[in-house]
Structures are given as structure tokens and as C-alpha cells.
Amino acid sequence: MTPRALPALAGRGAVLPVSAPVAPVRFTAPYRTGREAELLAEVLASPMWHGDGVFTRAAEELLRGRVGGGSVHLTPSCTHALELAAVLLDLGPGDEVVCPSFTFTSTATAIAIRGATPVFVDVRPDTLNLDVDAVEAALTARTRAVFVVHYGGVAADVDRLRALCDTRGLALVEDNAHGLGGAWQGRPLGSFGTFATQSFHDTKNVTSGEGGALVVNDPVFRARAEVVREKGTDRSRFLRGEVDRYTWQDQGSSYLPSELQAAVLVAQLEAFDEIQARRHRVWGRYAAELAPWADEHGVRQMLVPDGASHPAHLYHLVLPSPADQAGLIRHLGRREVSAVFHYQPLDSSPAGRRLGRTPSPCTVTADVAARLVRLPLHAGLTETDVDRVVDAVLAYRPTA
Ligand SMILES: *Cc1c(COP(=O)(O)O)cnc(C)c1O
């Protein structure tokens, strides 16, 4: 090991060995656009830190442009936006809502917290999105809505789901946590449902640490969405000068984030194209450079059907066996590359069994959950980072 003086610290005699371990490649990290601190300082210097000020409005306007219209309401999280949708749909005990078993818990907790029953349905093996035949088979006289996830921002079968929901008089809610910037046949994800929900958690493409939004596409719900979000009051109308005081009107809770969060979100949304270009660069390199290895070893790469354009939210591989899921994650970990698996099937989870119903076994979900690996994907990855991930994956030999 040849020690090398670090120029900045040389005066203090600090040295680092040349073979110092390289920094780990992080699985996810918020991207700093450089504008967050400036906009945050504007809020801090202003007398208004609570929600629904200029930055909330600016963020909602920027989002509207990305989700194809609708009325957009910032929320503290995607989970809260889903809960808000459940309140607006008046979901309650005895109601059933169909949702995928292969998703994050929030899709189901938002249903269960109202006392309604999440009905877990399997996903298709290709896109890992809701299997519409299985959705249809799961409908009962009690079904009120379908909550759909665009997994990895790849459009679910929205045409069929929309038609099915319209025929049966059901609401369609897009959990669009992965899908901001994605589209189906040129139409933005988030514009197909009665409602759509967005997430700005710091694992998502744009972030305010925690954060979310409800998109209301059916105008019937717009006025009530404002009221429920504002502790059951008509404060939004008051702020627009439409009433001279605001009063308690309806059910409600506090579903608005502060201007501090909104300011950070505005900085991120203004840099959306830059963030997306960086993410697509990483996604595209994985897709191209891992293809021969994947072919040779029976590994399935992410599939994007014709007509779908995705926002490079995640990159996953489906390995030949569960042993390879653990094996690849360990192999990458030894090379300082952080990779993870998800989701644990909701239908067989402790709360899923207790609070939900599973009309037929979610076999694809169980199978894929045991074999899927997600690779690092965020806008801060450098070409060298991606080289390291690719080289590390290519050096892995599946056992099956
Ligand atoms: C991240 C995520 C959520 C939850 O988002 P929060 O903003 O953290 O509440 C919900 N659904 C899906 C599919 C997600 O990926």
C-alpha cells in the first residue's frame, strides 16, 4: 500500500492509502438540484410557514402539467393522499377494494384504516402489474373501487381497468407513486383514475423528504377534496375570497404539508427534466449492458410494453431462483454495491391475512417476491458508479 497525501489535508499530515475502499454505491439518494436551500430560505424569511401558500400553489401547478390536468392537492405523503381518496369515496366497513398483493403497504392500509376490506389480487408475470382477469374475478356486490399501481412507472392495463370500472360503477384510484412522468399511449399516468396519488418520499424521483399529492380527475370530487384536506373546513374558498369566513363543513383531517416542504418540492420539480435525463441514462445502461448476461443466465430484465413510456423509477431483475436473490444481493454487497428486494406479498402478511381477503392465491406475487432484485437507481449516480454496478452484476453466475 502506497500512502498518498491528500492535497487539502496535507498540511495536517493526513494520508490515505491508495487502496482505500471506494465509497459504496448507494441504492437510492435524494438528488440535490442546487435550488432547494435558496427556496427554503425564502420561506424561512417569510411570515408564512404553514401550508397552501405560494410554494404549495407553484408545486401544484408544476405537477398539473405532469399528470395531464386534474386538480392537484399537495399532501404530507402518498399514504395520506390514498387515505384522502378513501375518505372522498366514503369507504367503510363492508366495502371491498381490489388492489395488488405486490405493492407497498400504503396501497392497502389506506383501505383498511377506513374499515373497508382490501381484496388482494395477483399481478401479471411480465409487467408485475394487476392482472385484470383476476380483478374481474374478484369483484363482488360489495366492491367499491380498484386501487392500481403502475409498478416501476410502467403503465398497468389502464384501458381495460377503466372500461371494467366504468361498466361496474367502480372508482379507479391510481397509486402513481412510481409513475410521475410516465405515460400510456402518450397520455400521462395519473390522468386515468378517478383519483391518482403521488409520492415525494426521498426514495422517489422528486422529493421533499416526505410528501405527496392527490390528483382529482373527476370534477365531482373537487370541492369536497379541498374541504376534507383542510380539516373539514372551506378555508380554501376563504383563501380565494369566495366566502368571508371559514367554518366546519364536512369530515376532514389535516392533509396539507408546510410551505417548507413545498419549497423543496418546487426546486425539484423545476429540475424534473434534468433528474429524469440522469435516471434514464442509468436505466438505459442497465438495460443494454446487462442484456447478454441476462439472456445467457435465464435472468429476466424489466419489461416495458409498446405504448408505455416509463419514468425510470426503478430497475429490477428477476433471478432464476430465490437462492440467487440472496446470492446476488450478497455478491453486490461484497463489492460495495447496495441492492435490495421488495415487496413482501401483502396477502400473506400478518395484517393482510387479518384485514384483507384473497379470493385466489397470488402465486405470481409470491414467486416474484422471492426472486426479484432492484439495482441502485438515482439521479446522483455517476458513470463510474454505473460501471461498478454493471461489472459487479456481470461477475455473478446464477446457480440455477
Ligand atoms: C412509496 C410508495 C407509497 C408511499 O409513499 P409515501 O409518500 O411514503 O407515503 C405508496 N405506494 C407505493 C407503490 C410506493 O412506492
Short mmCIF file of C-alpha atoms and ligand atoms in Angstrom, two decimals:
data_model
loop_
_atom_site.label_atom_id
_atom_site.label_comp_id
_atom_site.label_asym_id
_atom_site.label_seq_id
_atom_site.Cartn_x
_atom_site.Cartn_y
_atom_site.Cartn_z
CA MET A 1 0.00 0.00 0.00
CA THR A 2 1.49 3.32 -1.07
CA PRO A 3 0.27 6.14 1.12
CA ARG A 4 -0.65 9.29 -0.75
CA ALA A 5 -1.00 12.76 0.75
CA LEU A 6 -4.39 14.37 0.23
CA PRO A 7 -3.73 17.92 -1.04
CA ALA A 8 -6.39 19.60 1.10
CA LEU A 9 -5.23 17.92 4.28
CA ALA A 10 -1.53 17.72 3.52
CA GLY A 11 -0.71 20.49 5.97
CA ARG A 12 -2.02 18.33 8.79
CA GLY A 13 -0.08 15.36 7.55
CA ALA A 14 -3.15 13.26 6.77
CA VAL A 15 -2.68 10.42 4.33
CA LEU A 16 -4.99 7.94 2.69
CA PRO A 17 -3.84 4.65 1.31
CA VAL A 18 -4.31 4.43 -2.46
CA SER A 19 -6.29 1.25 -1.93
CA ALA A 20 -8.74 2.99 0.41
CA PRO A 21 -12.13 1.35 -0.04
CA VAL A 22 -14.21 3.21 -2.61
CA ALA A 23 -17.44 4.77 -1.43
CA PRO A 24 -20.33 2.33 -1.60
CA VAL A 25 -22.76 2.76 -4.48
CA ARG A 26 -25.93 3.78 -2.71
CA PHE A 27 -29.20 2.14 -3.67
CA THR A 28 -31.07 5.44 -3.52
CA ALA A 29 -30.34 9.04 -2.59
CA PRO A 30 -32.16 12.35 -2.97
CA TYR A 31 -30.80 14.42 -5.84
CA ARG A 32 -29.74 17.95 -4.93
CA THR A 33 -30.70 20.38 -7.68
CA GLY A 34 -28.86 23.27 -6.01
CA ARG A 35 -32.02 25.40 -5.66
CA GLU A 36 -33.53 23.79 -2.55
CA ALA A 37 -31.67 25.90 0.01
CA GLU A 38 -32.49 29.16 -1.78
CA LEU A 39 -36.22 28.50 -1.97
CA LEU A 40 -36.30 27.13 1.56
CA ALA A 41 -34.61 30.34 2.76
CA GLU A 42 -37.37 32.34 1.08
CA VAL A 43 -39.97 30.55 3.16
CA LEU A 44 -37.94 30.88 6.34
CA ALA A 45 -37.62 34.63 5.74
CA SER A 46 -41.37 34.95 5.15
CA PRO A 47 -44.06 35.14 7.82
CA MET A 48 -45.90 32.12 6.36
CA TRP A 49 -44.54 28.64 7.00
CA HIS A 50 -47.82 26.72 7.08
CA GLY A 51 -49.37 25.14 4.02
CA ASP A 52 -51.23 26.42 0.96
CA GLY A 53 -49.02 29.43 0.27
CA VAL A 54 -47.18 30.44 -2.89
CA PHE A 55 -44.89 27.39 -2.97
CA THR A 56 -47.76 24.95 -2.50
CA ARG A 57 -49.58 26.60 -5.41
CA ALA A 58 -46.43 26.61 -7.55
CA ALA A 59 -45.77 22.91 -6.86
CA GLU A 60 -49.40 22.01 -7.62
CA GLU A 61 -49.23 23.92 -10.91
CA LEU A 62 -45.96 22.24 -11.93
CA LEU A 63 -47.49 18.87 -11.08
CA ARG A 64 -50.65 19.54 -13.03
CA GLY A 65 -48.51 19.84 -16.13
CA ARG A 66 -47.01 16.41 -15.47
CA VAL A 67 -50.19 14.48 -14.72
CA GLY A 68 -52.32 15.84 -17.54
CA GLY A 69 -54.73 18.22 -15.85
CA GLY A 70 -56.91 17.32 -12.89
CA SER A 71 -56.88 19.37 -9.73
CA VAL A 72 -53.76 18.72 -7.70
CA HIS A 73 -53.56 18.95 -3.90
CA LEU A 74 -50.27 18.54 -2.05
CA THR A 75 -50.42 16.15 0.90
CA PRO A 76 -47.88 15.16 3.55
CA SER A 77 -47.33 11.80 1.80
CA CYS A 78 -48.69 9.44 -0.83
CA THR A 79 -50.13 7.41 2.04
CA HIS A 80 -52.15 10.44 3.13
CA ALA A 81 -53.28 11.07 -0.46
CA LEU A 82 -54.53 7.47 -0.64
CA GLU A 83 -56.35 7.93 2.67
CA LEU A 84 -57.87 11.16 1.41
CA ALA A 85 -59.13 9.31 -1.68
CA ALA A 86 -60.64 6.64 0.60
CA VAL A 87 -62.45 9.34 2.63
CA LEU A 88 -63.75 11.00 -0.55
CA LEU A 89 -65.08 7.64 -1.72
CA ASP A 90 -66.78 7.19 1.67
CA LEU A 91 -65.21 3.76 2.04
CA GLY A 92 -66.27 2.00 5.20
CA PRO A 93 -66.94 -1.35 6.85
CA GLY A 94 -68.46 -3.87 4.47
CA ASP A 95 -66.91 -2.22 1.39
CA GLU A 96 -64.32 -4.07 -0.65
CA VAL A 97 -61.50 -2.55 -2.67
CA VAL A 98 -59.41 -4.60 -5.08
CA CYS A 99 -55.66 -3.93 -5.01
CA PRO A 100 -52.47 -5.80 -5.88
CA SER A 101 -50.75 -8.01 -3.33
CA PHE A 102 -47.44 -6.96 -4.89
CA THR A 103 -47.20 -3.36 -3.66
CA PHE A 104 -46.14 -1.17 -0.78
CA THR A 105 -48.33 -1.45 2.32
CA SER A 106 -49.87 2.03 1.93
CA THR A 107 -52.00 0.93 -1.02
CA ALA A 108 -53.80 -1.44 1.37
CA THR A 109 -53.53 0.46 4.68
CA ALA A 110 -55.47 3.39 3.18
CA ILE A 111 -58.35 0.98 2.56
CA ALA A 112 -58.10 -0.86 5.86
CA ILE A 113 -57.85 2.28 8.02
CA ARG A 114 -61.40 3.13 6.86
CA GLY A 115 -62.61 -0.28 8.00
CA ALA A 116 -63.02 -1.41 4.38
CA THR A 117 -61.54 -4.69 3.15
CA PRO A 118 -58.57 -4.80 0.78
CA VAL A 119 -59.10 -7.66 -1.66
CA PHE A 120 -55.72 -8.90 -2.84
CA VAL A 121 -55.28 -9.85 -6.46
CA ASP A 122 -52.26 -11.24 -8.27
CA VAL A 123 -50.08 -9.46 -10.82
CA ARG A 124 -49.11 -10.42 -14.37
CA PRO A 125 -45.72 -12.10 -14.66
CA ASP A 126 -44.47 -9.72 -17.39
CA THR A 127 -45.05 -6.18 -16.05
CA LEU A 128 -45.84 -7.17 -12.44
CA ASN A 129 -48.96 -5.01 -12.75
CA LEU A 130 -52.52 -6.01 -11.76
CA ASP A 131 -53.89 -8.99 -13.68
CA VAL A 132 -57.18 -7.61 -14.99
CA ASP A 133 -58.75 -11.06 -15.43
CA ALA A 134 -58.06 -11.69 -11.75
CA VAL A 135 -59.50 -8.27 -10.87
CA GLU A 136 -62.68 -9.12 -12.73
CA ALA A 137 -62.95 -12.48 -10.98
CA ALA A 138 -62.55 -10.80 -7.58
CA LEU A 139 -65.42 -8.32 -7.96
CA THR A 140 -68.47 -8.78 -5.73
CA ALA A 141 -71.59 -6.75 -4.96
CA ARG A 142 -69.53 -5.13 -2.18
CA THR A 143 -66.69 -3.92 -4.43
CA ARG A 144 -66.47 -0.13 -4.49
CA ALA A 145 -63.13 0.63 -6.13
CA VAL A 146 -59.93 -0.69 -7.67
CA PHE A 147 -56.58 0.69 -6.44
CA VAL A 148 -53.98 0.11 -9.16
CA VAL A 149 -50.19 0.59 -9.02
CA HIS A 150 -48.08 1.34 -12.10
CA TYR A 151 -45.17 -0.78 -10.97
CA GLY A 152 -41.86 0.90 -11.77
CA GLY A 153 -43.89 3.57 -13.56
CA VAL A 154 -44.79 1.11 -16.32
CA ALA A 155 -48.46 1.56 -17.11
CA ALA A 156 -50.87 -1.04 -15.78
CA ASP A 157 -53.59 -2.20 -18.17
CA VAL A 158 -55.46 1.09 -17.73
CA ASP A 159 -57.69 0.81 -20.80
CA ARG A 160 -59.20 -2.46 -19.61
CA LEU A 161 -59.34 -1.34 -15.98
CA ARG A 162 -61.06 1.92 -16.88
CA ALA A 163 -63.61 0.06 -19.02
CA LEU A 164 -64.20 -2.52 -16.28
CA CYS A 165 -64.63 0.15 -13.58
CA ASP A 166 -66.98 2.20 -15.78
CA THR A 167 -69.14 -0.82 -16.57
CA ARG A 168 -69.38 -1.83 -12.92
CA GLY A 169 -69.71 1.67 -11.48
CA LEU A 170 -66.42 1.49 -9.55
CA ALA A 171 -63.89 4.18 -8.78
CA LEU A 172 -60.36 3.67 -10.12
CA VAL A 173 -57.53 5.02 -7.97
CA GLU A 174 -54.02 5.13 -9.43
CA ASP A 175 -51.34 4.73 -6.77
CA ASN A 176 -48.91 6.59 -9.01
CA ALA A 177 -46.05 6.72 -6.51
CA HIS A 178 -43.68 5.31 -9.15
CA GLY A 179 -45.24 6.86 -12.21
CA LEU A 180 -44.70 10.62 -12.28
CA GLY A 181 -43.58 11.40 -15.84
CA GLY A 182 -44.71 8.03 -17.21
CA ALA A 183 -47.36 7.66 -19.91
CA TRP A 184 -49.57 5.15 -21.67
CA GLN A 185 -50.16 5.77 -25.39
CA GLY A 186 -48.85 9.30 -24.84
CA ARG A 187 -51.29 10.07 -22.02
CA PRO A 188 -49.70 10.78 -18.59
CA LEU A 189 -50.03 8.26 -15.79
CA GLY A 190 -52.10 9.89 -13.08
CA SER A 191 -54.75 11.00 -15.58
CA PHE A 192 -56.64 7.69 -15.89
CA GLY A 193 -58.12 7.25 -12.43
CA THR A 194 -60.96 8.94 -10.61
CA PHE A 195 -58.04 9.88 -8.37
CA ALA A 196 -54.30 9.45 -8.59
CA THR A 197 -51.75 9.76 -5.79
CA GLN A 198 -48.10 10.82 -5.98
CA SER A 199 -45.22 10.33 -3.56
CA PHE A 200 -42.33 12.67 -2.83
CA HIS A 201 -40.61 10.42 -0.31
CA ASP A 202 -36.87 10.67 -0.75
CA THR A 203 -36.75 7.28 -2.49
CA LYS A 204 -38.91 8.66 -5.31
CA ASN A 205 -37.85 10.58 -8.44
CA VAL A 206 -38.58 14.03 -7.00
CA THR A 207 -38.70 14.58 -3.27
CA SER A 208 -39.36 16.90 -0.38
CA GLY A 209 -38.16 14.31 2.15
CA GLU A 210 -41.70 13.21 2.83
CA GLY A 211 -44.52 14.46 0.63
CA GLY A 212 -47.31 13.54 -1.69
CA ALA A 213 -50.21 14.77 -3.77
CA LEU A 214 -53.75 13.83 -4.60
CA VAL A 215 -54.82 14.31 -8.21
CA VAL A 216 -58.58 14.64 -8.59
CA ASN A 217 -59.62 13.85 -12.15
CA ASP A 218 -63.37 13.56 -11.62
CA PRO A 219 -64.64 17.13 -11.10
CA VAL A 220 -67.47 15.80 -8.91
CA PHE A 221 -64.94 15.35 -6.07
CA ARG A 222 -63.02 18.62 -6.40
CA ALA A 223 -64.87 20.84 -3.93
CA ARG A 224 -65.07 18.13 -1.30
CA ALA A 225 -61.37 17.24 -1.71
CA GLU A 226 -60.44 20.78 -0.67
CA VAL A 227 -62.68 20.61 2.39
CA VAL A 228 -61.60 17.18 3.64
CA ARG A 229 -57.94 18.13 3.16
CA GLU A 230 -58.41 21.35 5.21
CA LYS A 231 -59.71 19.83 8.48
CA GLY A 232 -63.24 19.69 7.12
CA THR A 233 -63.42 23.45 6.51
CA ASP A 234 -63.95 25.67 3.48
CA ARG A 235 -60.69 27.50 4.18
CA SER A 236 -59.61 27.05 0.54
CA ARG A 237 -62.65 29.04 -0.60
CA PHE A 238 -61.92 31.63 2.08
CA LEU A 239 -58.32 32.00 0.81
CA ARG A 240 -59.72 32.64 -2.68
CA GLY A 241 -62.04 35.29 -1.27
CA GLU A 242 -65.17 33.30 -2.09
CA VAL A 243 -66.50 33.35 1.49
CA ASP A 244 -65.84 35.86 4.28
CA ARG A 245 -65.09 33.27 6.98
CA TYR A 246 -64.48 29.56 7.02
CA THR A 247 -66.45 27.02 9.00
CA TRP A 248 -66.65 23.28 9.61
CA GLN A 249 -68.40 21.72 6.62
CA ASP A 250 -67.65 18.01 6.45
CA GLN A 251 -65.39 15.15 7.54
CA GLY A 252 -61.77 16.14 7.46
CA SER A 253 -58.22 15.92 8.65
CA SER A 254 -55.00 17.86 8.16
CA TYR A 255 -53.73 16.67 4.83
CA LEU A 256 -51.51 19.59 3.85
CA PRO A 257 -47.74 19.89 4.03
CA SER A 258 -45.97 23.07 5.11
CA GLU A 259 -44.51 25.64 2.73
CA LEU A 260 -41.06 24.41 3.80
CA GLN A 261 -41.72 21.07 2.10
CA ALA A 262 -43.44 22.72 -0.86
CA ALA A 263 -40.41 24.97 -1.49
CA VAL A 264 -38.09 21.97 -1.69
CA LEU A 265 -40.55 20.25 -3.99
CA VAL A 266 -40.69 23.27 -6.32
CA ALA A 267 -36.90 23.20 -6.65
CA GLN A 268 -37.10 19.51 -7.54
CA LEU A 269 -39.99 19.85 -9.98
CA GLU A 270 -38.26 22.72 -11.77
CA ALA A 271 -35.34 20.35 -12.37
CA PHE A 272 -37.58 17.45 -13.37
CA ASP A 273 -36.18 17.09 -16.91
CA GLU A 274 -32.60 17.06 -15.65
CA ILE A 275 -33.43 14.50 -12.95
CA GLN A 276 -35.23 12.32 -15.46
CA ALA A 277 -32.43 12.51 -18.04
CA ARG A 278 -29.96 11.32 -15.40
CA ARG A 279 -32.22 8.47 -14.26
CA HIS A 280 -32.90 7.35 -17.83
CA ARG A 281 -29.17 7.29 -18.54
CA VAL A 282 -28.69 4.78 -15.69
CA TRP A 283 -31.77 2.75 -16.62
CA GLY A 284 -30.73 2.59 -20.28
CA ARG A 285 -27.22 1.45 -19.43
CA TYR A 286 -28.53 -1.38 -17.22
CA ALA A 287 -30.99 -2.46 -19.92
CA ALA A 288 -28.37 -2.53 -22.67
CA GLU A 289 -25.28 -3.70 -20.82
CA LEU A 290 -26.89 -6.48 -18.78
CA ALA A 291 -28.89 -7.95 -21.68
CA PRO A 292 -26.40 -10.60 -22.92
CA TRP A 293 -25.70 -11.78 -19.34
CA ALA A 294 -29.41 -11.91 -18.55
CA ASP A 295 -30.12 -13.92 -21.72
CA GLU A 296 -27.36 -16.35 -21.02
CA HIS A 297 -28.38 -17.00 -17.40
CA GLY A 298 -32.17 -17.01 -17.57
CA VAL A 299 -32.46 -13.68 -15.73
CA ARG A 300 -35.47 -11.57 -16.66
CA GLN A 301 -34.89 -7.87 -17.23
CA MET A 302 -37.59 -5.27 -16.72
CA LEU A 303 -40.19 -5.35 -19.46
CA VAL A 304 -41.72 -2.20 -20.92
CA PRO A 305 -44.58 -2.93 -23.32
CA ASP A 306 -45.03 -0.96 -26.55
CA GLY A 307 -47.13 2.10 -25.82
CA ALA A 308 -45.74 2.55 -22.30
CA SER A 309 -43.11 5.17 -21.53
CA HIS A 310 -41.75 4.86 -18.03
CA PRO A 311 -40.05 7.44 -15.77
CA ALA A 312 -37.00 5.31 -14.84
CA HIS A 313 -38.18 4.99 -11.26
CA LEU A 314 -36.57 1.62 -10.62
CA TYR A 315 -34.60 -1.12 -12.30
CA HIS A 316 -35.18 -4.72 -11.35
CA LEU A 317 -34.07 -8.18 -12.38
CA VAL A 318 -35.95 -11.42 -11.76
CA LEU A 319 -33.36 -14.09 -10.95
CA PRO A 320 -33.81 -17.77 -11.75
CA SER A 321 -34.21 -18.82 -8.10
CA PRO A 322 -34.73 -17.47 -4.55
CA ALA A 323 -31.17 -18.56 -3.76
CA ASP A 324 -29.99 -16.18 -6.48
CA GLN A 325 -31.95 -13.30 -4.96
CA ALA A 326 -29.97 -13.65 -1.76
CA GLY A 327 -26.84 -14.62 -3.69
CA LEU A 328 -26.80 -11.59 -5.99
CA ILE A 329 -27.54 -9.13 -3.15
CA ARG A 330 -24.68 -10.64 -1.11
CA HIS A 331 -22.35 -10.67 -4.13
CA LEU A 332 -23.08 -6.99 -4.83
CA GLY A 333 -22.74 -6.11 -1.15
CA ARG A 334 -19.22 -7.54 -1.12
CA ARG A 335 -18.44 -5.14 -3.98
CA GLU A 336 -19.90 -2.18 -2.07
CA VAL A 337 -22.97 -2.04 -4.29
CA SER A 338 -26.23 -1.77 -2.39
CA ALA A 339 -29.16 -3.70 -3.88
CA VAL A 340 -32.48 -4.69 -2.32
CA PHE A 341 -35.54 -6.83 -2.90
CA HIS A 342 -39.23 -5.98 -2.40
CA TYR A 343 -42.25 -6.32 -1.94
CA GLN A 344 -43.25 -8.87 0.65
CA PRO A 345 -46.66 -10.14 -0.56
CA LEU A 346 -49.43 -8.32 1.29
CA ASP A 347 -51.95 -11.16 1.06
CA SER A 348 -49.83 -13.48 3.23
CA SER A 349 -48.59 -10.76 5.62
CA PRO A 350 -49.91 -10.81 9.22
CA ALA A 351 -52.16 -7.76 8.72
CA GLY A 352 -53.11 -8.79 5.19
CA ARG A 353 -54.49 -12.08 6.48
CA ARG A 354 -56.37 -10.36 9.30
CA LEU A 355 -57.71 -7.29 7.48
CA GLY A 356 -57.88 -8.41 3.86
CA ARG A 357 -59.39 -11.08 1.68
CA THR A 358 -57.62 -13.10 -1.00
CA PRO A 359 -60.11 -14.77 -3.36
CA SER A 360 -57.45 -16.79 -5.19
CA PRO A 361 -53.79 -17.45 -4.46
CA CYS A 362 -51.36 -14.72 -5.56
CA THR A 363 -48.84 -17.17 -6.97
CA VAL A 364 -47.00 -14.76 -9.29
CA THR A 365 -46.57 -12.30 -6.41
CA ALA A 366 -45.15 -14.98 -4.11
CA ASP A 367 -42.82 -16.25 -6.81
CA VAL A 368 -41.52 -12.86 -7.94
CA ALA A 369 -41.12 -11.50 -4.39
CA ALA A 370 -38.66 -14.32 -3.75
CA ARG A 371 -36.61 -13.77 -6.92
CA LEU A 372 -36.60 -10.02 -7.63
CA VAL A 373 -33.59 -7.76 -7.07
CA ARG A 374 -33.55 -3.98 -7.51
CA LEU A 375 -30.32 -2.28 -8.59
CA PRO A 376 -29.18 1.18 -7.46
CA LEU A 377 -31.05 3.87 -9.38
CA HIS A 378 -30.97 7.58 -8.59
CA ALA A 379 -30.05 10.79 -10.35
CA GLY A 380 -26.79 11.18 -8.44
CA LEU A 381 -25.12 8.05 -9.83
CA THR A 382 -22.00 8.73 -11.89
CA GLU A 383 -20.88 6.81 -14.98
CA THR A 384 -18.23 5.21 -12.78
CA ASP A 385 -20.87 4.12 -10.29
CA VAL A 386 -22.86 2.50 -13.09
CA ASP A 387 -19.68 0.83 -14.41
CA ARG A 388 -19.21 -0.66 -10.97
CA VAL A 389 -22.78 -1.93 -10.70
CA VAL A 390 -22.70 -3.41 -14.21
CA ASP A 391 -19.29 -5.06 -13.71
CA ALA A 392 -20.40 -6.47 -10.38
CA VAL A 393 -23.63 -7.93 -11.81
CA LEU A 394 -21.81 -9.38 -14.84
CA ALA A 395 -19.43 -11.17 -12.48
CA TYR A 396 -22.33 -13.02 -10.83
CA ARG A 397 -23.16 -16.52 -12.01
CA PRO A 398 -26.71 -17.61 -11.15
CA THR A 399 -26.77 -21.03 -9.55
CA ALA A 400 -29.95 -22.36 -11.15
C1 LIG B 1 -43.56 4.95 -1.84
C2 LIG B 1 -44.87 4.34 -2.09
C3 LIG B 1 -46.01 4.69 -1.34
C4 LIG B 1 -45.95 5.53 -0.11
O1 LIG B 1 -45.49 6.80 -0.34
P1 LIG B 1 -45.31 7.78 0.90
O2 LIG B 1 -45.18 9.12 0.21
O3 LIG B 1 -44.06 7.36 1.60
O4 LIG B 1 -46.50 7.70 1.75
C5 LIG B 1 -47.23 4.15 -1.71
N1 LIG B 1 -47.33 3.30 -2.73
C6 LIG B 1 -46.27 2.93 -3.46
C7 LIG B 1 -46.45 1.99 -4.61
C8 LIG B 1 -45.00 3.42 -3.15
O5 LIG B 1 -43.93 3.03 -3.85
#
